[in-house]
XYZ file of C-alpha atoms in Angstrom:
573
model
C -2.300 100.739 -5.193
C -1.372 104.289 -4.871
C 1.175 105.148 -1.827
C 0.147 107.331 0.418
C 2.549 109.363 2.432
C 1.285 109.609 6.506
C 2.291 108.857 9.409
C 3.396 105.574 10.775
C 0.700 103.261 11.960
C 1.512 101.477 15.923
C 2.085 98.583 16.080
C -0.772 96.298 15.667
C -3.060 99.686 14.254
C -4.880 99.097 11.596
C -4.035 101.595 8.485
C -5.714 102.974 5.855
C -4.847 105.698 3.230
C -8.027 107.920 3.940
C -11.179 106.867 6.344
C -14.410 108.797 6.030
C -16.005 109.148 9.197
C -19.911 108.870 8.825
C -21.561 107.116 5.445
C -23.848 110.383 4.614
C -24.310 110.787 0.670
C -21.593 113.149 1.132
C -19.085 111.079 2.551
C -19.764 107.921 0.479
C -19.392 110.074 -2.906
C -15.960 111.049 -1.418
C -14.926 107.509 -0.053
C -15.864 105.931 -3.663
C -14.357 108.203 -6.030
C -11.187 107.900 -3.734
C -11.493 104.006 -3.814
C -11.773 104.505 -7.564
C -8.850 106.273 -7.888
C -7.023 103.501 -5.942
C -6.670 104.815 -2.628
C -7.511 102.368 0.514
C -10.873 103.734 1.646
C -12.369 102.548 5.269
C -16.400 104.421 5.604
C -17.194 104.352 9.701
C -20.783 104.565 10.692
C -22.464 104.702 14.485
C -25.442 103.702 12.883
C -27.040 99.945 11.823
C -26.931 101.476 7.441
C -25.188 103.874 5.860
C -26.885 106.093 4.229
C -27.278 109.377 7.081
C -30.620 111.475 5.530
C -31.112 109.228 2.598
C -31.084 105.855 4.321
C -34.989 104.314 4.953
C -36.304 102.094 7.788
C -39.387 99.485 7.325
C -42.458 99.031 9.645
C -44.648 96.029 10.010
C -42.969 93.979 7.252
C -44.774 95.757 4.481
C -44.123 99.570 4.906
C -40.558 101.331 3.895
C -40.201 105.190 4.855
C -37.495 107.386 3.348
C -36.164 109.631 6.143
C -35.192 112.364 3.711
C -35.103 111.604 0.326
C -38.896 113.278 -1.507
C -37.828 114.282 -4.087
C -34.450 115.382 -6.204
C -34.128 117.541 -9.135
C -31.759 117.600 -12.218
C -31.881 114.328 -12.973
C -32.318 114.533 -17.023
C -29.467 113.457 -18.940
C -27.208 116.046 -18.295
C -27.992 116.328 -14.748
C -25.689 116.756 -12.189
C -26.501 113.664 -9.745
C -26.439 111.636 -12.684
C -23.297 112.480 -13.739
C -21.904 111.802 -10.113
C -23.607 108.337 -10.554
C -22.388 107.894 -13.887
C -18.297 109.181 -12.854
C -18.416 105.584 -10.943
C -19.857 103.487 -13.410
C -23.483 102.705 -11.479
C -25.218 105.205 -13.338
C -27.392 102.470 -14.589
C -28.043 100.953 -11.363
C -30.563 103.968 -10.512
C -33.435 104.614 -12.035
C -34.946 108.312 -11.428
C -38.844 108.916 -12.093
C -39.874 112.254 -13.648
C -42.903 113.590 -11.262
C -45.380 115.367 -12.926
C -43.019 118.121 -14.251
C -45.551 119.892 -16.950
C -47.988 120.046 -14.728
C -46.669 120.644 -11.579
C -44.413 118.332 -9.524
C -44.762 120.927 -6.204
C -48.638 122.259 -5.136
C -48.569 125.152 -3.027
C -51.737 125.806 -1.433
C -52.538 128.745 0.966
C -56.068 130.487 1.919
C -56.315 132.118 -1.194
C -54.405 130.693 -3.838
C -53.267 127.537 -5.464
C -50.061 127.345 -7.472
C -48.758 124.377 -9.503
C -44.783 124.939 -10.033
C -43.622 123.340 -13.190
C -40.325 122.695 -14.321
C -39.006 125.699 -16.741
C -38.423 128.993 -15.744
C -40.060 129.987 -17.997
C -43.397 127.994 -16.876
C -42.949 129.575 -13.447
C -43.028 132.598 -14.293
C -46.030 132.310 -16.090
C -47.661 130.372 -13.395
C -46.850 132.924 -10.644
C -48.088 135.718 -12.662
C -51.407 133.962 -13.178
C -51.556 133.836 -9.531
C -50.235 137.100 -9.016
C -51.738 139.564 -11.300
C -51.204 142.654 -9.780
C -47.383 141.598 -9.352
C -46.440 140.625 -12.360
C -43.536 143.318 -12.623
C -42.004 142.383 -9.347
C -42.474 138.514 -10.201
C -40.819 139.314 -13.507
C -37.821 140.738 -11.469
C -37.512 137.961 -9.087
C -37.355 135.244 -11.593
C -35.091 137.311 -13.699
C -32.179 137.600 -10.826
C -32.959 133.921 -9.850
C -32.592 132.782 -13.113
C -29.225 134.212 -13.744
C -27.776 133.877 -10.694
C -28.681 130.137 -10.383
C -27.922 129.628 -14.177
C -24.879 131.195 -13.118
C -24.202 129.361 -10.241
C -24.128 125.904 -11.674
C -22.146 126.279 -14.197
C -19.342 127.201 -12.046
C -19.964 123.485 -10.671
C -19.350 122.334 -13.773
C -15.958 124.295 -14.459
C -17.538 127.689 -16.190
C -16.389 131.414 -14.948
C -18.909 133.739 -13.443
C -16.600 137.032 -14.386
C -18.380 137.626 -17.706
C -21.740 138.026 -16.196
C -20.571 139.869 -13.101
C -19.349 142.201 -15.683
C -22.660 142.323 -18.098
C -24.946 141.941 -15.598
C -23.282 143.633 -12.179
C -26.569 144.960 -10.417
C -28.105 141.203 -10.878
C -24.888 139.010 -10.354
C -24.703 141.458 -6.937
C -26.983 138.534 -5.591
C -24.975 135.754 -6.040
C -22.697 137.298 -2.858
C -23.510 135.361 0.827
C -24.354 138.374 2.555
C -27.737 139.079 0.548
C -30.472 137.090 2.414
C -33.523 135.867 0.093
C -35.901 138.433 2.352
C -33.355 141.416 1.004
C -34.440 140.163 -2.662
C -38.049 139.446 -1.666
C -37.998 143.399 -0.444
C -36.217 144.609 -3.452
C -38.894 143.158 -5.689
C -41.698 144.880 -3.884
C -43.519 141.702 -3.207
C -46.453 141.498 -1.163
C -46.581 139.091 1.822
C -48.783 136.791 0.101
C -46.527 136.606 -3.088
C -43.619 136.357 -0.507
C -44.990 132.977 0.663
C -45.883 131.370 -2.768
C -42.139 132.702 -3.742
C -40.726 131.323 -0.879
C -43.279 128.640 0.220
C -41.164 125.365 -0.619
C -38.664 126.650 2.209
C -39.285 123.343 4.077
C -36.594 122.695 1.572
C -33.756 124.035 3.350
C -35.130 124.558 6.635
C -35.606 128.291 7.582
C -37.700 131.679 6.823
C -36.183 133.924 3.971
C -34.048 136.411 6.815
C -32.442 132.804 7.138
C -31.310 131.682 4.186
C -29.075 133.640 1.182
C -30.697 134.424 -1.963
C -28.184 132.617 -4.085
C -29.118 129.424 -2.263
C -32.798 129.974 -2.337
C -32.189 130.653 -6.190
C -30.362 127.300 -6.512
C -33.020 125.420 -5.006
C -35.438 126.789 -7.407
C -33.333 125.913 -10.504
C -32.285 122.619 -9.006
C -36.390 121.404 -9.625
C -36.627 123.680 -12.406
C -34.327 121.406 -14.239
C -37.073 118.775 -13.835
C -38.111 116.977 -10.214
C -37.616 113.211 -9.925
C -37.632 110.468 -7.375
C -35.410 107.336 -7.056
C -36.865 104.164 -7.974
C -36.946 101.718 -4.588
C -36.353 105.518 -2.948
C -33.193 106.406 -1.553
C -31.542 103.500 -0.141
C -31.185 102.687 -4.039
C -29.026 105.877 -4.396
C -26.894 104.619 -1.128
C -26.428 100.937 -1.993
C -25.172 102.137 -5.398
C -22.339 104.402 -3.598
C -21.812 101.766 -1.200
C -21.482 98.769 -4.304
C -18.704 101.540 -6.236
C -16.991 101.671 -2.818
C -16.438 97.780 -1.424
C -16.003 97.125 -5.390
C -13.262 99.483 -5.991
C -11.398 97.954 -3.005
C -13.082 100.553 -0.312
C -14.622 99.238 3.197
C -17.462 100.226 5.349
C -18.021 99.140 8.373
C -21.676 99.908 10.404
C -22.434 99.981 14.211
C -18.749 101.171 14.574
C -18.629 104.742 16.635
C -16.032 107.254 16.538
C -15.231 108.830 19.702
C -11.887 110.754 18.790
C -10.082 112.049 15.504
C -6.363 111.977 15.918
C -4.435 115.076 15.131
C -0.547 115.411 15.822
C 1.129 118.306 14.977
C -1.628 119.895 12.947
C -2.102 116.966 11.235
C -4.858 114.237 10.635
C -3.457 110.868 11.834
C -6.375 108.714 11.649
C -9.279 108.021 14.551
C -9.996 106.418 17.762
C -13.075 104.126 18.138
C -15.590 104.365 20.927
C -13.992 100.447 22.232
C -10.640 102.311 22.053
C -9.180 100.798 19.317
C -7.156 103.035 16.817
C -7.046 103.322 13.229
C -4.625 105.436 11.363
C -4.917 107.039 8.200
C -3.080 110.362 6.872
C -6.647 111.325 5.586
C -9.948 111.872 7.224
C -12.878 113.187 5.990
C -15.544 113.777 8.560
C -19.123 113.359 7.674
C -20.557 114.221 11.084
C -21.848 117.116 11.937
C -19.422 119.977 11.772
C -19.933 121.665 15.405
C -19.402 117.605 16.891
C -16.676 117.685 14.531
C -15.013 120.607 15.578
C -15.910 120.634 19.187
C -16.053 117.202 20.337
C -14.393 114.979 17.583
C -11.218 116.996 17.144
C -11.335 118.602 20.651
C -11.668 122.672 19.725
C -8.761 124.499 20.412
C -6.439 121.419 20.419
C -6.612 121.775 16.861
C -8.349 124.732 15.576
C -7.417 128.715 15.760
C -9.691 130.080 18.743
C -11.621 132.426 16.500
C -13.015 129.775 14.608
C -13.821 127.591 17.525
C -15.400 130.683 19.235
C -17.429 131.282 15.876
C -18.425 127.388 15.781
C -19.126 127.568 19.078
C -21.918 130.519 18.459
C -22.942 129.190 15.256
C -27.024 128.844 15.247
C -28.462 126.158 14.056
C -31.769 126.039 10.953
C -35.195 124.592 11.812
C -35.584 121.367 13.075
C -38.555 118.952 11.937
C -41.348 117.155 12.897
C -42.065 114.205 10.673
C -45.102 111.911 10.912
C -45.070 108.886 8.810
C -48.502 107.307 7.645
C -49.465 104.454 5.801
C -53.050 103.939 4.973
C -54.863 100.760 3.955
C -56.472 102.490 1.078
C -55.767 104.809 -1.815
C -55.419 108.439 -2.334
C -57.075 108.936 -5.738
C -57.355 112.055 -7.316
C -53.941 113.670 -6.010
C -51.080 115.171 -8.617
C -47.731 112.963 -8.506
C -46.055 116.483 -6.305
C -45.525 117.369 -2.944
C -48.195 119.633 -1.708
C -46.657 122.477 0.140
C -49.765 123.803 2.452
C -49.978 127.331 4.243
C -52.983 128.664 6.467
C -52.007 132.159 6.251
C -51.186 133.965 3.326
C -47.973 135.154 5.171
C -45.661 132.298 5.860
C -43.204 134.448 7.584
C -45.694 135.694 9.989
C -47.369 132.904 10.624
C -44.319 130.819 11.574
C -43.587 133.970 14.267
C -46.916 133.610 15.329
C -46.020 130.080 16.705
C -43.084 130.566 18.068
C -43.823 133.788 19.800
C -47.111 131.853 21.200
C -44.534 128.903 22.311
C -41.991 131.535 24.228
C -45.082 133.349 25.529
C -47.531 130.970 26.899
C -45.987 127.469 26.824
C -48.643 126.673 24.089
C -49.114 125.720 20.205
C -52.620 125.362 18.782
C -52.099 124.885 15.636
C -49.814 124.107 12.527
C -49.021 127.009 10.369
C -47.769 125.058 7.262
C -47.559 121.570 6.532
C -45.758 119.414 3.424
C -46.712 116.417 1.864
C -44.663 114.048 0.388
C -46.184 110.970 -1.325
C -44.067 107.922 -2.070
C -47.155 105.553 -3.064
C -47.574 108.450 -5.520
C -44.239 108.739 -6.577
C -42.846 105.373 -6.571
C -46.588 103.783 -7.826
C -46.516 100.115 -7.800
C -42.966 99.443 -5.719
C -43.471 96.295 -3.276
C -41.128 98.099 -1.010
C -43.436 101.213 -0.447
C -46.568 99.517 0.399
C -49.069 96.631 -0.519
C -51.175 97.076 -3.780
C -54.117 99.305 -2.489
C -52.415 101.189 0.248
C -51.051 104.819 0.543
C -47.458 105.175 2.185
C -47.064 109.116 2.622
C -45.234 111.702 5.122
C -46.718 115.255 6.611
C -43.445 117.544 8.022
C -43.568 120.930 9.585
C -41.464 122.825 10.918
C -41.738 123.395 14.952
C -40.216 126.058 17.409
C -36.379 125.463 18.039
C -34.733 124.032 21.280
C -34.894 120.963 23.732
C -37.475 123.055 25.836
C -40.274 122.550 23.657
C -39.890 118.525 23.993
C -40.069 118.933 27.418
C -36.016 117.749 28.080
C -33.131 119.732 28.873
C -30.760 118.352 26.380
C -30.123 116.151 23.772
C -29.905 112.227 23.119
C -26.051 112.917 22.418
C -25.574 114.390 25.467
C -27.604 111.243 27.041
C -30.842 112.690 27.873
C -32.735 110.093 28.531
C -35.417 111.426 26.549
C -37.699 108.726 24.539
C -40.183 107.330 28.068
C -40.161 111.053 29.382
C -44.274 111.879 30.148
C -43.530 115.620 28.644
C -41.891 114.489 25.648
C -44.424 111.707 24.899
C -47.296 114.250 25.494
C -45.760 116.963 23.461
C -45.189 114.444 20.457
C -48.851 113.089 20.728
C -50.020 116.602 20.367
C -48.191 117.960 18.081
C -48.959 114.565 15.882
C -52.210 115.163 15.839
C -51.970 118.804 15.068
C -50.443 118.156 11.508
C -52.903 114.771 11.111
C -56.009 117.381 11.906
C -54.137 119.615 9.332
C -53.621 117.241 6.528
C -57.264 116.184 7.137
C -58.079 120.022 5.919
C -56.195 119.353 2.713
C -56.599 116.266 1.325
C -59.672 114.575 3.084
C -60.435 112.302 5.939
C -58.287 109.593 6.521
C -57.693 108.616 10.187
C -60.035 105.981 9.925
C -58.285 104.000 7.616
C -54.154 104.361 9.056
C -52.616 101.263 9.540
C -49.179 103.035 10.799
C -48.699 105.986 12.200
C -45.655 107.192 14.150
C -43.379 110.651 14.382
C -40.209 111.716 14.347
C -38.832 114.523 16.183
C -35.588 116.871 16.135
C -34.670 114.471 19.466
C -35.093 111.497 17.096
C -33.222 112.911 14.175
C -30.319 113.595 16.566
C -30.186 110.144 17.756
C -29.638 108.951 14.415
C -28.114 110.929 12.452
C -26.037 113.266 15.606
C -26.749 116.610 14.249
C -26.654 119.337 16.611
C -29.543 120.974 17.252
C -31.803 117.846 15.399
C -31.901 119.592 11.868
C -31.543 117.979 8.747
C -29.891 121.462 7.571
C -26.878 122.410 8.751
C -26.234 125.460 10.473
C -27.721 128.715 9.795
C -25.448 131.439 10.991
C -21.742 130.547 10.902
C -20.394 134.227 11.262
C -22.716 135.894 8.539
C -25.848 134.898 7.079
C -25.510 131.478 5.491
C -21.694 131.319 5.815
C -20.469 128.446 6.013
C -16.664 126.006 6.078
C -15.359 124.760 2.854
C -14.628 121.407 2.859
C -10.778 122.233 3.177
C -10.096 122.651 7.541
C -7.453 124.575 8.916
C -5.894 120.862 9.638
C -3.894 119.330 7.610
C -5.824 116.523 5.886
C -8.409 116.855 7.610
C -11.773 117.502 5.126
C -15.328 118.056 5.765
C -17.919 117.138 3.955
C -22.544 117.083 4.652
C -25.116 119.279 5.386
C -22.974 121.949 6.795
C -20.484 123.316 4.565
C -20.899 125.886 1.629
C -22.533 123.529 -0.753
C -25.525 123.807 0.623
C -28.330 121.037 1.723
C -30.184 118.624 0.276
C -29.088 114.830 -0.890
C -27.321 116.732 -4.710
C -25.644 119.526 -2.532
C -23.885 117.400 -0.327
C -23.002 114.406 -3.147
C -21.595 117.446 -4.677
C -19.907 118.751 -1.440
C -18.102 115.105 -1.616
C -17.047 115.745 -5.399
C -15.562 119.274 -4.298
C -13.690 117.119 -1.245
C -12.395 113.913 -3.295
C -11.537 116.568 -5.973
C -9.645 118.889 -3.787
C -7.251 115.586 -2.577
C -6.847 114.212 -6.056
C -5.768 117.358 -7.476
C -8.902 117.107 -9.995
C -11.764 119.204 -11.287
C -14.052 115.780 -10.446
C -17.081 117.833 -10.805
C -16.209 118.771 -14.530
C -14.700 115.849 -15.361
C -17.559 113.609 -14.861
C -19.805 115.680 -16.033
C -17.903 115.321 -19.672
C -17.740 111.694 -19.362
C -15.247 110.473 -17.131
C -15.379 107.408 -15.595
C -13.270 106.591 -12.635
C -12.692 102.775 -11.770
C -13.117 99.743 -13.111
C -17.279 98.960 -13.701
C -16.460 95.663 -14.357
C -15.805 95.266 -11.026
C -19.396 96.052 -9.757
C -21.226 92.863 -8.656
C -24.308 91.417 -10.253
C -27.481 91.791 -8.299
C -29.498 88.692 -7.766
C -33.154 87.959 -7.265
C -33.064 88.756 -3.597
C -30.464 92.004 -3.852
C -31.611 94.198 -0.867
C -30.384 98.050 -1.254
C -30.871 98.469 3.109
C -29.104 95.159 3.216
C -26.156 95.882 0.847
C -25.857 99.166 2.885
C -24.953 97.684 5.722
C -21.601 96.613 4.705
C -20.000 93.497 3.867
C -18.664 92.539 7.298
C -22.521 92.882 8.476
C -24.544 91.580 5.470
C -25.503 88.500 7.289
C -26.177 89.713 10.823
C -29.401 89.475 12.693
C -31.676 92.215 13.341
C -32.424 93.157 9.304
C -35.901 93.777 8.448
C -37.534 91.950 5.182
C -40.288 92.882 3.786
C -43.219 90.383 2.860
């Protein structure tokens, strides 16, 4: 074991040489790869399974829903989750299907135009010119700056310089800076509104309208799937247990239902935590995986600890869209669909539309209708998996995006803030409607199916707060942090303290932030991780990793050894 300089533990404290607080993909890629260097690892989580965005719950004994794992991309061989898998030696313990990546793995539909994205840039291109006739110059241009500047962008990750095409290519590589938004490029391509929302159309993917979001990360998106779109097998508790198996194996610990109230800084320094029973725990390292304003603000008390100007900045940072989630199981099939999402619009012009909403929200209390709706089809994608559903059923989700803030729920703040929001009439009336809005919207799309649900329930931005305690009830991140998209590195202005999740420059979605935790275990080892692993490195011992029996559970294994046994877990069958 590795000795760890810190501070002295109290008497009768517990002490560990780095704990992680919250067991998001992000912090359990950090906690295992510093378990597999050899470091004494203790994962906290307020919740009953690890797992934060990816984890899954089950209904009725025969229906498991993924919160927020549809779909990931660059899974090939030389893919970059893969090779964060395979850098702990569980690479084989995941199995990622391809969707239909020739054909088209995402199906954007709007009033006048269908569009099947493939993999390849090339393939896109050629798809969106079909589409887009009389744009086939400015399509050409956008594909050409997000190719490079994507291309460009991961191969940094994997330990590659940028200079040489900053210098060859300086007018294109100009994109890859944070302060050009992705509705700057859209402009600068001369693209019409409706090629605007076919272009932009999958940005349910990171949360907000192109004036949101930076180019570079729009671009990234785009080449993450272009690199091939894939699902986990058993969904994304698979992708969990597998961290969680690395961490307890390589002498790591997670505990579940355990709440932080307080991290302990002295002196500018991380000293470990302070549980929400009062008991401390002390540690010279701590990684928070909870939300970065509750870690700033609340966890690490603001200006105790950090310079004013970045409080005052975190305290004004903006949060992206939050979501609206209905989760359906049917007990019949959905022939005759592609294994994709479908990404529907009812106006040509997303951008517009979405205003539309929330401008009718501000000015007359009201929605009416759903301006664009996605799909995401685990029966499709995960065909024949006991887990999903029984033989002859449909498990599926519909999310939309809705207008921001407690007001529209009908509460004044948040379940964090205890609002005692779940049995109040407004909220329960607001989330009926708005339910059947996207079901009466999905019916458009794909066909009647009401008749035939055997489950049926939403989630809101309230709900995802609960769970998960993101400000705000988004899945991702913040949107304005200062300028447009910036956002912390996983390095804080305290010593050994470290942030890692949905909020910090690497972007969301499950690979960013599994790739935020490489950047954070990396940056305390000393180690390009990132690089490393993607060469072949293995860290730890896979020997170590158990065997899984007849009855091995992923949402069971997930909830930690100290809890594997406890009441309350749902079986299927």
């Amino acid at each position: 074991m590795r000795e760890v300089q810190g501070p002295t533990a109290r008497a009768g404290e517990e002490r560990y040489d780095a704990i992680v607080v919250g067991s998001g993909l992000g912090g359990l890629v950090s906690a295992a790869y510093l378990a597999a260097d050899g470091r004494r690892v203790l994962v906290l989580e307020q919740h009953d399974v690890a797992g934060g965005n990816a984890h899954v719950f089950r209904r009725r004994r025969k229906y498991e829903f993924d919160v927020g794992t549809h779909y990931i991309g660059d899974c090939g061989p030389n893919g970059i989750f893969p090779a964060i898998l395979s850098g702990l030696g569980v690479r084989d313990r995941v199995t990622f299907r391809p969707m239909d990546n020739e054909q088209g793995f995402d199906r954007i539909i709007t009033p006048t135009a269908t569009l099947d994205v493939p993999a390849g840039w090339d393939a896109y291109r050629d798809r969106l010119r079909a589409a887009l006739p009389e744009e086939a110059e400015g399509v050409d241009r956008f594909v050409h700056i997000a190719r490079t500047v994507s291309g460009a962008t991961r191969e940094s990750l994997v330990g590659h310089h940028m200079v040489e095409l900053f210098r060859e290519q300086p007018d294109t590589m100009r994109w890859a800076r944070r302060s050009r938004s992705l509705a700057e490029a859209l402009d600068h391509c001369g693209l019409s509104p409706k090629a605007r929302t076919l272009v932009a159309a999958q940005a349910g993917n990171y949360g907000t309208m192109p004036d949101g979001i930076t180019f570079a990360e729009h671009a990234a998106m785009l080449d993450h799937y272009m690199r091939g779109a894939y699902y986990p097998e058993g969904g994304g508790q698979m992708l969990v247990a597998a961290f969680v198996e690395a961490l307890e194996s390589y002498g790591g610990e997670l505990r579940t239902r355990c709440e932080v109230r307080r991290i302990l800084i002295e002196q500018g320094h991380a000293t470990g935590v302070a549980l929400a029973d009062g008991t401390r725990i002390s540690a010279p390292l701590v990684i928070s995986n909870a939300d970065y304003r509750r870690t700033v603000l609340d966890l690490c008390g603001g200006e105790q600890a950090f310079p004013a100007d970045l409080v005052a900045r975190t305290r004004a940072a903006t949060m992206r869209g939050g979501l609206v989630t209905a989760y359906v199981a049917l007990d019949t099939e959905l022939p005759g669909l592609p294994n994709a999402n479908i990404w529907w619009h009812g106006s040509d012009d997303m951008e517009a539309a979405y205003a539309a909403m929330v401008e009718s929200w501000e000015r007359d209390g009201t929605v009416d209708s759903i301006p664009q709706l996605l799909f995401s089809f685990a029966s499709h994608k995960d065909p024949g998996a006991a887990a999903v559903c029984p033989p002859g059923h449909s498990n599926f989700q519909l999310m939309t995006l809705c207008p921001p803030g407690y007001g529209f729920w009908g509460v004044r703040g948040g379940p964090v803030d205890g609002e005692p929001y779940r049995r109040d009439a407004a909220y329960q009336a607001r989330k009926r409607h708005f339910t059947e809005l996207m079901v009466t919207a999905a019916e458009k799309v794909i066909g009647p199916f009401r008749d035939r649900i055997t489950h049926l329930e939403a989630a809101t931005p309230l709900s995802h707060e609960r769970y998960i305690r993101g400000t705000g009830g988004t899945p991702y991140g913040m949107a304005r942090w200062g300028n447009v998209s910036q956002r912390p590195d996983v390095r804080t202005d305290v010593e050994g303290l470290y942030v890692v999740g949905q909020n910090i420059r690497f972007g969301s979605g499950l690979s960013a932030v599994a790739t935020g935790g490489m950047a954070a275990a990396g940056q305390i080892l000393g180690r390009q991780l990132l690089p490393e692993v993607a060469a072949g490195a293995v860290l730890g011992d896979p020997a170590k990793l158990p065997d899984r029996g007849p009855d091995w559970d992923p949402l069971l294994v997930s909830r930690g050894l100290a809890r594997r046994t406890a009441k309350g877990f749902a079986r299927l069958g």
